Each structure stands twice: as C-alpha cells, then as structure tokens.
Amino acid sequence: MDTRERLVRSTQELLWERGYVGTSPKAILERAGVGQGSMYHHFAGKSDLALAAIRRSAEDLRAAAEECLSGPGTAYDRVAAYLLRERRVLRGCPIGRMTQDRDVAESPELRQPLDEMFDWLRARLTEVLTEGRRRGELAAGLDPVATAATVAAVVQGGYVLARAADDTAPFDAAVQGALALLAARVTPGGATAPPPPATA
C-alpha cells in the first residue's frame, strides 16, 4: 500500500471513529505511519484529505449496496439482501455519521459526496422496486420512490437508534419491520421465502 493510500484509509477510519473535528492531522499521520511532509506532498491539507476519504467511503458503500441490489432473485430478494447485509451497526454508517458533523454539513465540498451517495441509493432502490412492479413481483399500487426513501431512512434511522441504545436490537427490529411491510406488497406470483433473522 503506497503512502497516499495509507493516508486515505487512515482518514476513513478516523472520520468513522471520531468525526471531522476529532480527526486531527497528527492522528492521521500516526495512524498512517507517515511523516507530515508525505501528507502535504499528496494533499493540500486536512480538508482535501478528508474529501478524498469521504469519497472513498461513499464509493465503498455504493459498491456494497450494488452487489446486493444487482444480485439474483426478485426485487424483494434484492432489497432484503441490502437490508440484511452485514454491517458494523454500533459504529454507525460511515457516510451517515458524516452528515451529522457540523463542519462537514456546512461545507458544500465535503457534503457533496454524501448527497451524491444518498441520491444514488434512493434512485437505485427505486429502479429495483420499479422493475419488481413491472414484472408483477410487487403490487401495482406500490410507490417505488416512496418505498425506496423508506428503505434508506430505515437503515440510517436504525443506526442512530442502535447507537443510542448501545445495542443492535433497534436496528434489527427496524429492518425486520421494513421487510414485513415490503413483503405485504409481494404478489402471489412474486412470492419469496421469508427473510432470515437479522444478525448484523
């Protein structure tokens, strides 16, 4: 792993753990095991490095979501795979946590990758649900846009509730509730097996 990659990965980890304010250049250098000169050789400063790290985190989450949403099975199966995928729930969402950071929220540049990630997720979920409705797997009355927004909100809200309780149970309950609501819109021809218990 080259120096630039170590800096980006270390900053990703620290932003997830401490947020933007709590992530100092010194902490980044210590975590990456590089000198100050190396950081400023690759990046203009903390904000520039944080932007690269946030973009990488967004790319990682997008790839993980896409793996589920483009997988096999019905639309329900694919959304269920996304909701049930393994997560480090008590650490929160690496992107969602950034939206709660005042310095990030007030910076259009730092916030842009977050907005783009959530816009993409809602649009991708909408595509999957629209496809399922077109194929007759989901009821014709299902609103793909509203349902996609609900799925995204359940995940982010589940993270917050789990962290507040210091227990994954609220996240798991939220996911199971969303799956039950979606399962109620599955047509007889698009029936699928009930989702397994959440373990994330």
PDB file of C-alpha atoms in Angstrom:
ATOM      1  CA  MET A   1       0.000   0.000   0.000  1.00  0.00           C
ATOM      2  CA  ASP A   2       1.517   3.327  -1.026  1.00  0.00           C
ATOM      3  CA  THR A   3       1.670   6.439   1.156  1.00  0.00           C
ATOM      4  CA  ARG A   4      -1.339   8.140  -0.406  1.00  0.00           C
ATOM      5  CA  GLU A   5      -3.478   5.040   0.064  1.00  0.00           C
ATOM      6  CA  ARG A   6      -2.413   4.711   3.713  1.00  0.00           C
ATOM      7  CA  LEU A   7      -3.373   8.328   4.318  1.00  0.00           C
ATOM      8  CA  VAL A   8      -6.794   7.910   2.715  1.00  0.00           C
ATOM      9  CA  ARG A   9      -7.602   4.674   4.526  1.00  0.00           C
ATOM     10  CA  SER A  10      -6.417   6.016   7.868  1.00  0.00           C
ATOM     11  CA  THR A  11      -8.539   9.116   7.435  1.00  0.00           C
ATOM     12  CA  GLN A  12     -11.564   6.969   6.516  1.00  0.00           C
ATOM     13  CA  GLU A  13     -11.175   5.029   9.766  1.00  0.00           C
ATOM     14  CA  LEU A  14     -10.648   8.117  11.904  1.00  0.00           C
ATOM     15  CA  LEU A  15     -13.592  10.006  10.415  1.00  0.00           C
ATOM     16  CA  TRP A  16     -15.787   6.985  11.136  1.00  0.00           C
ATOM     17  CA  GLU A  17     -14.496   6.749  14.697  1.00  0.00           C
ATOM     18  CA  ARG A  18     -14.145  10.414  15.669  1.00  0.00           C
ATOM     19  CA  GLY A  19     -15.848  12.619  13.100  1.00  0.00           C
ATOM     20  CA  TYR A  20     -14.235  15.503  11.267  1.00  0.00           C
ATOM     21  CA  VAL A  21     -13.446  17.744  14.243  1.00  0.00           C
ATOM     22  CA  GLY A  22     -11.979  14.861  16.230  1.00  0.00           C
ATOM     23  CA  THR A  23      -9.713  13.804  13.377  1.00  0.00           C
ATOM     24  CA  SER A  24      -6.529  15.819  13.645  1.00  0.00           C
ATOM     25  CA  PRO A  25      -3.702  15.797  11.091  1.00  0.00           C
ATOM     26  CA  LYS A  26      -1.459  14.401  13.830  1.00  0.00           C
ATOM     27  CA  ALA A  27      -3.827  11.468  14.415  1.00  0.00           C
ATOM     28  CA  ILE A  28      -3.960  10.782  10.684  1.00  0.00           C
ATOM     29  CA  LEU A  29      -0.177  10.758  10.389  1.00  0.00           C
ATOM     30  CA  GLU A  30       0.171   8.467  13.398  1.00  0.00           C
ATOM     31  CA  ARG A  31      -2.471   6.043  12.108  1.00  0.00           C
ATOM     32  CA  ALA A  32      -0.938   6.015   8.621  1.00  0.00           C
ATOM     33  CA  GLY A  33       2.613   5.772   9.913  1.00  0.00           C
ATOM     34  CA  VAL A  34       3.880   8.561   7.667  1.00  0.00           C
ATOM     35  CA  GLY A  35       5.539  11.930   8.160  1.00  0.00           C
ATOM     36  CA  GLN A  36       3.985  15.374   7.818  1.00  0.00           C
ATOM     37  CA  GLY A  37       5.849  16.018   4.575  1.00  0.00           C
ATOM     38  CA  SER A  38       4.209  12.984   2.993  1.00  0.00           C
ATOM     39  CA  MET A  39       0.721  14.261   3.796  1.00  0.00           C
ATOM     40  CA  TYR A  40       1.306  17.661   2.260  1.00  0.00           C
ATOM     41  CA  HIS A  41       3.010  16.102  -0.741  1.00  0.00           C
ATOM     42  CA  HIS A  42      -0.258  14.343  -1.651  1.00  0.00           C
ATOM     43  CA  PHE A  43      -2.898  16.694  -0.202  1.00  0.00           C
ATOM     44  CA  ALA A  44      -3.314  20.426   0.315  1.00  0.00           C
ATOM     45  CA  GLY A  45      -4.406  19.917   3.908  1.00  0.00           C
ATOM     46  CA  LYS A  46      -6.856  18.169   6.222  1.00  0.00           C
ATOM     47  CA  SER A  47      -9.946  19.217   4.268  1.00  0.00           C
ATOM     48  CA  ASP A  48      -8.503  17.959   0.994  1.00  0.00           C
ATOM     49  CA  LEU A  49      -7.560  14.623   2.552  1.00  0.00           C
ATOM     50  CA  ALA A  50     -10.936  14.330   4.301  1.00  0.00           C
ATOM     51  CA  LEU A  51     -12.691  14.894   0.977  1.00  0.00           C
ATOM     52  CA  ALA A  52     -10.699  12.048  -0.611  1.00  0.00           C
ATOM     53  CA  ALA A  53     -11.544   9.796   2.348  1.00  0.00           C
ATOM     54  CA  ILE A  54     -15.261  10.660   2.279  1.00  0.00           C
ATOM     55  CA  ARG A  55     -15.374   9.985  -1.457  1.00  0.00           C
ATOM     56  CA  ARG A  56     -13.711   6.616  -0.906  1.00  0.00           C
ATOM     57  CA  SER A  57     -16.161   5.695   1.850  1.00  0.00           C
ATOM     58  CA  ALA A  58     -19.043   6.643  -0.434  1.00  0.00           C
ATOM     59  CA  GLU A  59     -17.584   4.517  -3.231  1.00  0.00           C
ATOM     60  CA  ASP A  60     -17.169   1.556  -0.857  1.00  0.00           C
ATOM     61  CA  LEU A  61     -20.753   1.789   0.363  1.00  0.00           C
ATOM     62  CA  ARG A  62     -22.067   2.160  -3.159  1.00  0.00           C
ATOM     63  CA  ALA A  63     -20.196  -0.965  -4.258  1.00  0.00           C
ATOM     64  CA  ALA A  64     -21.524  -2.959  -1.280  1.00  0.00           C
ATOM     65  CA  ALA A  65     -25.093  -1.820  -1.944  1.00  0.00           C
ATOM     66  CA  GLU A  66     -24.832  -2.502  -5.673  1.00  0.00           C
ATOM     67  CA  GLU A  67     -23.613  -6.048  -5.018  1.00  0.00           C
ATOM     68  CA  CYS A  68     -26.868  -6.722  -3.167  1.00  0.00           C
ATOM     69  CA  LEU A  69     -29.193  -4.781  -5.454  1.00  0.00           C
ATOM     70  CA  SER A  70     -27.845  -6.327  -8.658  1.00  0.00           C
ATOM     71  CA  GLY A  71     -27.815  -9.840  -7.228  1.00  0.00           C
ATOM     72  CA  PRO A  72     -30.101 -12.753  -8.071  1.00  0.00           C
ATOM     73  CA  GLY A  73     -33.749 -13.131  -7.158  1.00  0.00           C
ATOM     74  CA  THR A  74     -36.845 -10.978  -7.120  1.00  0.00           C
ATOM     75  CA  ALA A  75     -36.941  -7.290  -6.298  1.00  0.00           C
ATOM     76  CA  TYR A  76     -37.905  -8.254  -2.754  1.00  0.00           C
ATOM     77  CA  ASP A  77     -34.940 -10.606  -2.505  1.00  0.00           C
ATOM     78  CA  ARG A  78     -32.530  -7.921  -3.649  1.00  0.00           C
ATOM     79  CA  VAL A  79     -33.839  -5.248  -1.309  1.00  0.00           C
ATOM     80  CA  ALA A  80     -33.821  -7.795   1.516  1.00  0.00           C
ATOM     81  CA  ALA A  81     -30.195  -8.635   0.707  1.00  0.00           C
ATOM     82  CA  TYR A  82     -29.345  -4.941   1.014  1.00  0.00           C
ATOM     83  CA  LEU A  83     -31.196  -4.542   4.310  1.00  0.00           C
ATOM     84  CA  LEU A  84     -29.745  -7.724   5.797  1.00  0.00           C
ATOM     85  CA  ARG A  85     -26.159  -7.335   4.633  1.00  0.00           C
ATOM     86  CA  GLU A  86     -23.505  -7.475   7.326  1.00  0.00           C
ATOM     87  CA  ARG A  87     -22.851  -4.113   8.978  1.00  0.00           C
ATOM     88  CA  ARG A  88     -20.940  -2.786  11.979  1.00  0.00           C
ATOM     89  CA  VAL A  89     -24.134  -1.329  13.334  1.00  0.00           C
ATOM     90  CA  LEU A  90     -22.838   0.154  16.586  1.00  0.00           C
ATOM     91  CA  ARG A  91     -20.191   2.146  14.748  1.00  0.00           C
ATOM     92  CA  GLY A  92     -22.887   3.729  12.615  1.00  0.00           C
ATOM     93  CA  CYS A  93     -22.840   4.392   8.905  1.00  0.00           C
ATOM     94  CA  PRO A  94     -19.532   5.895   7.745  1.00  0.00           C
ATOM     95  CA  ILE A  95     -21.445   8.210   5.423  1.00  0.00           C
ATOM     96  CA  GLY A  96     -24.492   8.827   7.585  1.00  0.00           C
ATOM     97  CA  ARG A  97     -22.310   9.864  10.525  1.00  0.00           C
ATOM     98  CA  MET A  98     -20.629  12.497   8.402  1.00  0.00           C
ATOM     99  CA  THR A  99     -23.988  14.193   7.745  1.00  0.00           C
ATOM    100  CA  GLN A 100     -24.262  14.814  11.493  1.00  0.00           C
ATOM    101  CA  ASP A 101     -20.864  16.541  11.623  1.00  0.00           C
ATOM    102  CA  ARG A 102     -21.382  20.316  11.616  1.00  0.00           C
ATOM    103  CA  ASP A 103     -18.132  21.104   9.819  1.00  0.00           C
ATOM    104  CA  VAL A 104     -18.979  18.652   7.048  1.00  0.00           C
ATOM    105  CA  ALA A 105     -22.608  19.742   6.801  1.00  0.00           C
ATOM    106  CA  GLU A 106     -21.561  23.382   6.430  1.00  0.00           C
ATOM    107  CA  SER A 107     -19.034  22.629   3.691  1.00  0.00           C
ATOM    108  CA  PRO A 108     -20.647  22.205   0.250  1.00  0.00           C
ATOM    109  CA  GLU A 109     -17.492  20.465  -0.988  1.00  0.00           C
ATOM    110  CA  LEU A 110     -17.333  17.911   1.829  1.00  0.00           C
ATOM    111  CA  ARG A 111     -21.096  17.364   1.786  1.00  0.00           C
ATOM    112  CA  GLN A 112     -21.299  16.712  -1.949  1.00  0.00           C
ATOM    113  CA  PRO A 113     -20.154  13.047  -1.862  1.00  0.00           C
ATOM    114  CA  LEU A 114     -22.700  12.380   0.904  1.00  0.00           C
ATOM    115  CA  ASP A 115     -25.555  13.925  -1.076  1.00  0.00           C
ATOM    116  CA  GLU A 116     -24.499  12.038  -4.200  1.00  0.00           C
ATOM    117  CA  MET A 117     -24.319   8.725  -2.343  1.00  0.00           C
ATOM    118  CA  PHE A 118     -27.796   9.022  -0.828  1.00  0.00           C
ATOM    119  CA  ASP A 119     -29.266  10.299  -4.094  1.00  0.00           C
ATOM    120  CA  TRP A 120     -27.773   7.296  -5.880  1.00  0.00           C
ATOM    121  CA  LEU A 121     -29.039   4.849  -3.249  1.00  0.00           C
ATOM    122  CA  ARG A 122     -32.615   6.105  -3.393  1.00  0.00           C
ATOM    123  CA  ALA A 123     -32.525   6.094  -7.199  1.00  0.00           C
ATOM    124  CA  ARG A 124     -31.085   2.568  -7.337  1.00  0.00           C
ATOM    125  CA  LEU A 125     -33.651   1.224  -4.877  1.00  0.00           C
ATOM    126  CA  THR A 126     -36.354   2.914  -6.931  1.00  0.00           C
ATOM    127  CA  GLU A 127     -35.076   1.152 -10.068  1.00  0.00           C
ATOM    128  CA  VAL A 128     -35.174  -2.255  -8.368  1.00  0.00           C
ATOM    129  CA  LEU A 129     -38.667  -1.702  -6.970  1.00  0.00           C
ATOM    130  CA  THR A 130     -39.962  -0.324 -10.280  1.00  0.00           C
ATOM    131  CA  GLU A 131     -38.597  -3.385 -12.040  1.00  0.00           C
ATOM    132  CA  GLY A 132     -40.280  -5.641  -9.499  1.00  0.00           C
ATOM    133  CA  ARG A 133     -43.604  -3.897 -10.008  1.00  0.00           C
ATOM    134  CA  ARG A 134     -43.264  -4.114 -13.804  1.00  0.00           C
ATOM    135  CA  ARG A 135     -42.533  -7.836 -13.599  1.00  0.00           C
ATOM    136  CA  GLY A 136     -45.570  -8.398 -11.412  1.00  0.00           C
ATOM    137  CA  GLU A 137     -43.478  -9.370  -8.366  1.00  0.00           C
ATOM    138  CA  LEU A 138     -44.789  -6.387  -6.397  1.00  0.00           C
ATOM    139  CA  ALA A 139     -48.295  -4.943  -6.181  1.00  0.00           C
ATOM    140  CA  ALA A 140     -49.185  -2.374  -8.838  1.00  0.00           C
ATOM    141  CA  GLY A 141     -50.117   0.119  -6.111  1.00  0.00           C
ATOM    142  CA  LEU A 142     -46.621   0.169  -4.607  1.00  0.00           C
ATOM    143  CA  ASP A 143     -44.910   3.564  -4.898  1.00  0.00           C
ATOM    144  CA  PRO A 144     -41.257   2.776  -5.774  1.00  0.00           C
ATOM    145  CA  VAL A 145     -39.980   6.272  -4.977  1.00  0.00           C
ATOM    146  CA  ALA A 146     -41.613   6.497  -1.553  1.00  0.00           C
ATOM    147  CA  THR A 147     -40.698   2.903  -0.707  1.00  0.00           C
ATOM    148  CA  ALA A 148     -37.068   3.479  -1.706  1.00  0.00           C
ATOM    149  CA  ALA A 149     -36.928   6.550   0.530  1.00  0.00           C
ATOM    150  CA  THR A 150     -38.389   4.495   3.377  1.00  0.00           C
ATOM    151  CA  VAL A 151     -35.794   1.732   2.975  1.00  0.00           C
ATOM    152  CA  ALA A 152     -32.943   4.246   3.017  1.00  0.00           C
ATOM    153  CA  ALA A 153     -34.417   6.019   6.044  1.00  0.00           C
ATOM    154  CA  VAL A 154     -34.907   2.747   7.940  1.00  0.00           C
ATOM    155  CA  VAL A 155     -31.213   1.915   7.617  1.00  0.00           C
ATOM    156  CA  GLN A 156     -29.976   5.360   8.670  1.00  0.00           C
ATOM    157  CA  GLY A 157     -32.524   5.679  11.459  1.00  0.00           C
ATOM    158  CA  GLY A 158     -31.746   2.168  12.612  1.00  0.00           C
ATOM    159  CA  TYR A 159     -28.097   3.094  13.015  1.00  0.00           C
ATOM    160  CA  VAL A 160     -28.990   6.095  15.177  1.00  0.00           C
ATOM    161  CA  LEU A 161     -31.360   4.115  17.420  1.00  0.00           C
ATOM    162  CA  ALA A 162     -28.858   1.275  17.817  1.00  0.00           C
ATOM    163  CA  ARG A 163     -26.051   3.645  18.774  1.00  0.00           C
ATOM    164  CA  ALA A 164     -28.311   5.459  21.234  1.00  0.00           C
ATOM    165  CA  ALA A 165     -29.194   2.145  22.895  1.00  0.00           C
ATOM    166  CA  ASP A 166     -25.694   0.676  22.508  1.00  0.00           C
ATOM    167  CA  ASP A 167     -27.477  -2.401  21.185  1.00  0.00           C
ATOM    168  CA  THR A 168     -28.092  -3.705  17.663  1.00  0.00           C
ATOM    169  CA  ALA A 169     -31.672  -4.746  18.542  1.00  0.00           C
ATOM    170  CA  PRO A 170     -33.335  -1.470  17.411  1.00  0.00           C
ATOM    171  CA  PHE A 171     -31.583  -1.689  14.028  1.00  0.00           C
ATOM    172  CA  ASP A 172     -32.601  -5.319  13.578  1.00  0.00           C
ATOM    173  CA  ALA A 173     -36.206  -4.540  14.553  1.00  0.00           C
ATOM    174  CA  ALA A 174     -36.367  -1.644  12.078  1.00  0.00           C
ATOM    175  CA  VAL A 175     -35.047  -3.838   9.267  1.00  0.00           C
ATOM    176  CA  GLN A 176     -37.493  -6.633  10.058  1.00  0.00           C
ATOM    177  CA  GLY A 177     -40.343  -4.133  10.138  1.00  0.00           C
ATOM    178  CA  ALA A 178     -39.386  -2.749   6.732  1.00  0.00           C
ATOM    179  CA  LEU A 179     -39.151  -6.238   5.299  1.00  0.00           C
ATOM    180  CA  ALA A 180     -42.573  -7.139   6.691  1.00  0.00           C
ATOM    181  CA  LEU A 181     -44.108  -4.038   5.085  1.00  0.00           C
ATOM    182  CA  LEU A 182     -42.470  -4.817   1.756  1.00  0.00           C
ATOM    183  CA  ALA A 183     -43.441  -8.498   1.959  1.00  0.00           C
ATOM    184  CA  ALA A 184     -47.068  -7.412   2.265  1.00  0.00           C
ATOM    185  CA  ARG A 185     -46.776  -5.899  -1.217  1.00  0.00           C
ATOM    186  CA  VAL A 186     -45.337  -9.063  -2.798  1.00  0.00           C
ATOM    187  CA  THR A 187     -47.791 -10.620  -5.257  1.00  0.00           C
ATOM    188  CA  PRO A 188     -48.622 -14.341  -5.225  1.00  0.00           C
ATOM    189  CA  GLY A 189     -46.600 -14.782  -8.402  1.00  0.00           C
ATOM    190  CA  GLY A 190     -43.641 -12.949  -6.906  1.00  0.00           C
ATOM    191  CA  ALA A 191     -43.663 -14.830  -3.619  1.00  0.00           C
ATOM    192  CA  THR A 192     -40.348 -15.386  -1.920  1.00  0.00           C
ATOM    193  CA  ALA A 193     -39.116 -17.059   1.208  1.00  0.00           C
ATOM    194  CA  PRO A 194     -39.479 -15.086   4.466  1.00  0.00           C
ATOM    195  CA  PRO A 195     -36.315 -13.168   5.355  1.00  0.00           C
ATOM    196  CA  PRO A 196     -33.925 -14.801   7.819  1.00  0.00           C
ATOM    197  CA  PRO A 197     -33.465 -13.143  11.223  1.00  0.00           C
ATOM    198  CA  ALA A 198     -31.132 -10.151  11.074  1.00  0.00           C
ATOM    199  CA  THR A 199     -27.706 -10.813  12.532  1.00  0.00           C
ATOM    200  CA  ALA A 200     -25.888  -7.558  11.767  1.00  0.00           C
TER     201      ALA A 200
END
